[in-house]
Amino acid sequence: MSNANILVCVSGSIAAYKSVELVSLLRKDGCNVKVVATDNALKFIAPAALEALSGHPVYTDMFSQSEKILHINLVEWAEVVVVYPASASALARLRMGFAEDLLTACFVANNFRKPYLVFPAMNTNMLAHPAVVENMEILQEWGAEIIAPQSGHLACGTEGKGRAPEPIDILGIIRAKL
């Protein structure tokens, strides 16, 4: 995947820590990686790790960066967009077309001509909630690829479906899309 441009969008989920490993694996595989993170994502992980591994600043705000129309430029730059992890809140905001932060603005600026991969990660009960199920179905109808979470031990201490896939597995999915 040498020199492929990958945009990794990180939302506020305990699984956000896995995005650090994903960025590292993508860079080791020769990809150019830029990261968009929500404010809630940065409550789980520090931007310094993502910046060091990607070689770029972490993009958090449409208006604080020096680059104009950042959400448009990031989506045009990317060959693949990955939302990892996608929290229930992020899925709802994407579905409603809220362009209130950089992650959601990038989604609304996307035309689905390139792969847009969404990896939900949350508690089993949240994942099964009718609102979350409907949000994922609508996003899929629009052209986003919803990659089902895995089953296993969850951060809340329970076992069940909702676990974010391992970064090495996501690397394989991205390779297949390119």
Short mmCIF file of C-alpha atoms in Angstrom, two decimals:
data_model
loop_
_atom_site.label_atom_id
_atom_site.label_comp_id
_atom_site.label_asym_id
_atom_site.label_seq_id
_atom_site.Cartn_x
_atom_site.Cartn_y
_atom_site.Cartn_z
CA MET A 1 0.00 0.00 0.00
CA SER A 2 2.97 2.23 -0.42
CA ASN A 3 2.06 5.92 -0.50
CA ALA A 4 -1.70 5.38 -0.13
CA ASN A 5 -3.42 8.29 1.60
CA ILE A 6 -5.53 7.13 4.53
CA LEU A 7 -7.68 9.41 6.69
CA VAL A 8 -8.35 7.91 10.12
CA CYS A 9 -11.25 9.52 12.00
CA VAL A 10 -11.37 8.74 15.72
CA SER A 11 -14.51 9.25 17.81
CA GLY A 12 -15.01 9.16 21.57
CA SER A 13 -14.96 5.52 22.58
CA ILE A 14 -12.78 3.58 24.99
CA ALA A 15 -11.62 1.71 21.88
CA ALA A 16 -9.94 4.92 20.65
CA TYR A 17 -6.66 3.59 22.05
CA LYS A 18 -6.64 1.03 19.22
CA SER A 19 -6.47 3.84 16.65
CA VAL A 20 -2.90 4.54 17.78
CA GLU A 21 -1.85 1.03 16.76
CA LEU A 22 -3.77 1.32 13.48
CA VAL A 23 -1.94 4.52 12.56
CA SER A 24 1.38 2.84 13.40
CA LEU A 25 0.58 -0.22 11.26
CA LEU A 26 -0.53 1.93 8.32
CA ARG A 27 2.69 3.96 8.43
CA LYS A 28 4.80 0.80 8.65
CA ASP A 29 2.94 -0.40 5.57
CA GLY A 30 4.04 2.73 3.69
CA CYS A 31 0.82 4.75 3.91
CA ASN A 32 0.48 8.47 4.37
CA VAL A 33 -1.85 8.93 7.33
CA LYS A 34 -3.75 11.93 8.62
CA VAL A 35 -5.92 11.79 11.72
CA VAL A 36 -9.14 13.59 12.61
CA ALA A 37 -10.16 13.24 16.25
CA THR A 38 -13.20 14.47 18.11
CA ASP A 39 -12.86 16.26 21.44
CA ASN A 40 -14.27 13.16 23.14
CA ALA A 41 -11.70 10.92 21.42
CA LEU A 42 -8.96 13.08 22.91
CA LYS A 43 -10.34 12.36 26.38
CA PHE A 44 -9.27 8.74 25.82
CA ILE A 45 -5.97 9.26 23.95
CA ALA A 46 -3.40 12.02 23.71
CA PRO A 47 -2.88 13.70 20.33
CA ALA A 48 0.91 13.52 20.76
CA ALA A 49 0.93 9.76 20.12
CA LEU A 50 -1.12 10.10 16.93
CA GLU A 51 0.99 13.04 15.76
CA ALA A 52 4.26 11.22 16.35
CA LEU A 53 3.08 8.11 14.54
CA SER A 54 1.34 9.83 11.62
CA GLY A 55 3.89 12.58 11.11
CA HIS A 56 1.06 15.14 10.91
CA PRO A 57 -0.87 17.24 13.39
CA VAL A 58 -4.09 15.74 14.68
CA TYR A 59 -6.95 17.64 13.10
CA THR A 60 -9.66 18.50 15.59
CA ASP A 61 -11.35 21.72 14.56
CA MET A 62 -12.45 23.01 11.17
CA PHE A 63 -11.58 26.54 12.16
CA SER A 64 -8.37 26.33 14.19
CA GLN A 65 -6.07 24.89 11.53
CA SER A 66 -4.30 27.13 9.06
CA GLU A 67 -5.54 25.09 6.10
CA LYS A 68 -8.68 26.51 4.49
CA ILE A 69 -11.74 24.33 3.96
CA LEU A 70 -10.03 21.56 5.84
CA HIS A 71 -12.90 19.06 5.71
CA ILE A 72 -13.02 19.23 1.90
CA ASN A 73 -9.25 19.01 1.51
CA LEU A 74 -8.90 16.03 3.85
CA VAL A 75 -11.61 14.02 2.09
CA GLU A 76 -10.20 14.84 -1.36
CA TRP A 77 -6.69 13.87 -0.19
CA ALA A 78 -7.77 10.50 1.19
CA GLU A 79 -7.99 7.33 -0.88
CA VAL A 80 -9.75 5.59 2.00
CA VAL A 81 -11.55 7.11 4.99
CA VAL A 82 -11.72 5.03 8.16
CA VAL A 83 -13.90 5.89 11.16
CA TYR A 84 -12.32 3.86 13.96
CA PRO A 85 -13.84 3.53 16.43
CA ALA A 86 -17.33 4.80 15.66
CA SER A 87 -19.23 5.49 18.87
CA ALA A 88 -23.03 5.47 19.05
CA SER A 89 -22.92 9.26 19.19
CA ALA A 90 -20.73 9.48 16.09
CA LEU A 91 -23.03 7.13 14.17
CA ALA A 92 -26.06 9.28 15.07
CA ARG A 93 -24.36 12.52 14.09
CA LEU A 94 -23.17 11.01 10.79
CA ARG A 95 -26.66 9.71 10.02
CA MET A 96 -28.24 13.08 10.72
CA GLY A 97 -25.72 14.92 8.58
CA PHE A 98 -24.61 17.14 11.42
CA ALA A 99 -21.46 18.87 10.23
CA GLU A 100 -20.82 20.25 13.71
CA ASP A 101 -17.26 18.99 14.07
CA LEU A 102 -14.49 17.99 11.72
CA LEU A 103 -15.31 14.27 11.77
CA THR A 104 -18.93 14.84 10.76
CA ALA A 105 -18.07 17.61 8.28
CA CYS A 106 -15.68 15.20 6.54
CA PHE A 107 -18.53 12.70 6.28
CA VAL A 108 -20.91 15.23 4.75
CA ALA A 109 -18.18 16.36 2.31
CA ASN A 110 -17.66 12.76 1.17
CA ASN A 111 -19.19 11.57 -2.11
CA PHE A 112 -18.65 7.80 -1.56
CA ARG A 113 -16.55 7.39 -4.71
CA LYS A 114 -13.80 6.13 -2.42
CA PRO A 115 -14.12 3.58 0.37
CA TYR A 116 -15.61 4.99 3.57
CA LEU A 117 -15.18 2.35 6.27
CA VAL A 118 -17.01 2.66 9.60
CA PHE A 119 -16.09 0.43 12.55
CA PRO A 120 -18.71 0.68 15.32
CA ALA A 121 -17.51 -0.11 18.85
CA MET A 122 -19.71 -0.01 21.94
CA ASN A 123 -21.51 -2.01 24.59
CA THR A 124 -23.68 -4.89 23.31
CA ASN A 125 -26.90 -3.24 24.50
CA MET A 126 -26.00 0.00 22.80
CA LEU A 127 -25.12 -1.81 19.57
CA ALA A 128 -28.51 -3.56 19.58
CA HIS A 129 -30.53 -0.41 20.31
CA PRO A 130 -33.00 0.29 17.49
CA ALA A 131 -31.65 3.82 16.97
CA VAL A 132 -28.08 2.56 16.53
CA VAL A 133 -29.19 -0.29 14.26
CA GLU A 134 -31.20 2.13 12.12
CA ASN A 135 -28.33 4.61 11.96
CA MET A 136 -25.95 1.91 10.71
CA GLU A 137 -28.49 0.69 8.13
CA ILE A 138 -29.00 4.19 6.72
CA LEU A 139 -25.26 4.92 6.59
CA GLN A 140 -24.80 1.67 4.69
CA GLU A 141 -27.60 2.58 2.26
CA TRP A 142 -25.82 5.85 1.54
CA GLY A 143 -22.57 4.09 0.66
CA ALA A 144 -20.58 3.81 3.87
CA GLU A 145 -19.32 0.33 4.67
CA ILE A 146 -20.26 -0.66 8.19
CA ILE A 147 -17.84 -3.32 9.44
CA ALA A 148 -19.48 -5.35 12.20
CA PRO A 149 -17.75 -5.30 15.56
CA GLN A 150 -16.34 -8.47 17.07
CA SER A 151 -17.58 -10.43 20.05
CA GLY A 152 -15.47 -10.70 23.17
CA HIS A 153 -14.63 -8.98 26.42
CA LEU A 154 -15.90 -5.41 26.49
CA ALA A 155 -14.59 -2.45 28.48
CA CYS A 156 -17.74 -2.47 30.64
CA GLY A 157 -16.73 -5.92 31.93
CA THR A 158 -19.28 -7.93 29.98
CA GLU A 159 -18.87 -10.39 27.12
CA GLY A 160 -20.67 -9.82 23.86
CA LYS A 161 -20.72 -8.17 20.46
CA GLY A 162 -19.43 -4.61 20.24
CA ARG A 163 -15.65 -5.00 20.47
CA ALA A 164 -13.64 -2.94 17.99
CA PRO A 165 -11.79 -5.12 15.48
CA GLU A 166 -8.07 -5.44 15.98
CA PRO A 167 -5.94 -2.95 14.01
CA ILE A 168 -4.14 -5.73 12.12
CA ASP A 169 -7.52 -6.94 10.81
CA ILE A 170 -8.43 -3.41 9.72
CA LEU A 171 -5.12 -3.12 7.91
CA GLY A 172 -6.12 -6.17 5.86
CA ILE A 173 -9.52 -4.65 5.05
CA ILE A 174 -7.89 -1.40 3.92
CA ARG A 175 -5.39 -3.31 1.76
CA ALA A 176 -8.27 -5.13 0.06
CA LYS A 177 -10.03 -1.81 -0.68
CA LEU A 178 -6.94 -0.35 -2.34
#
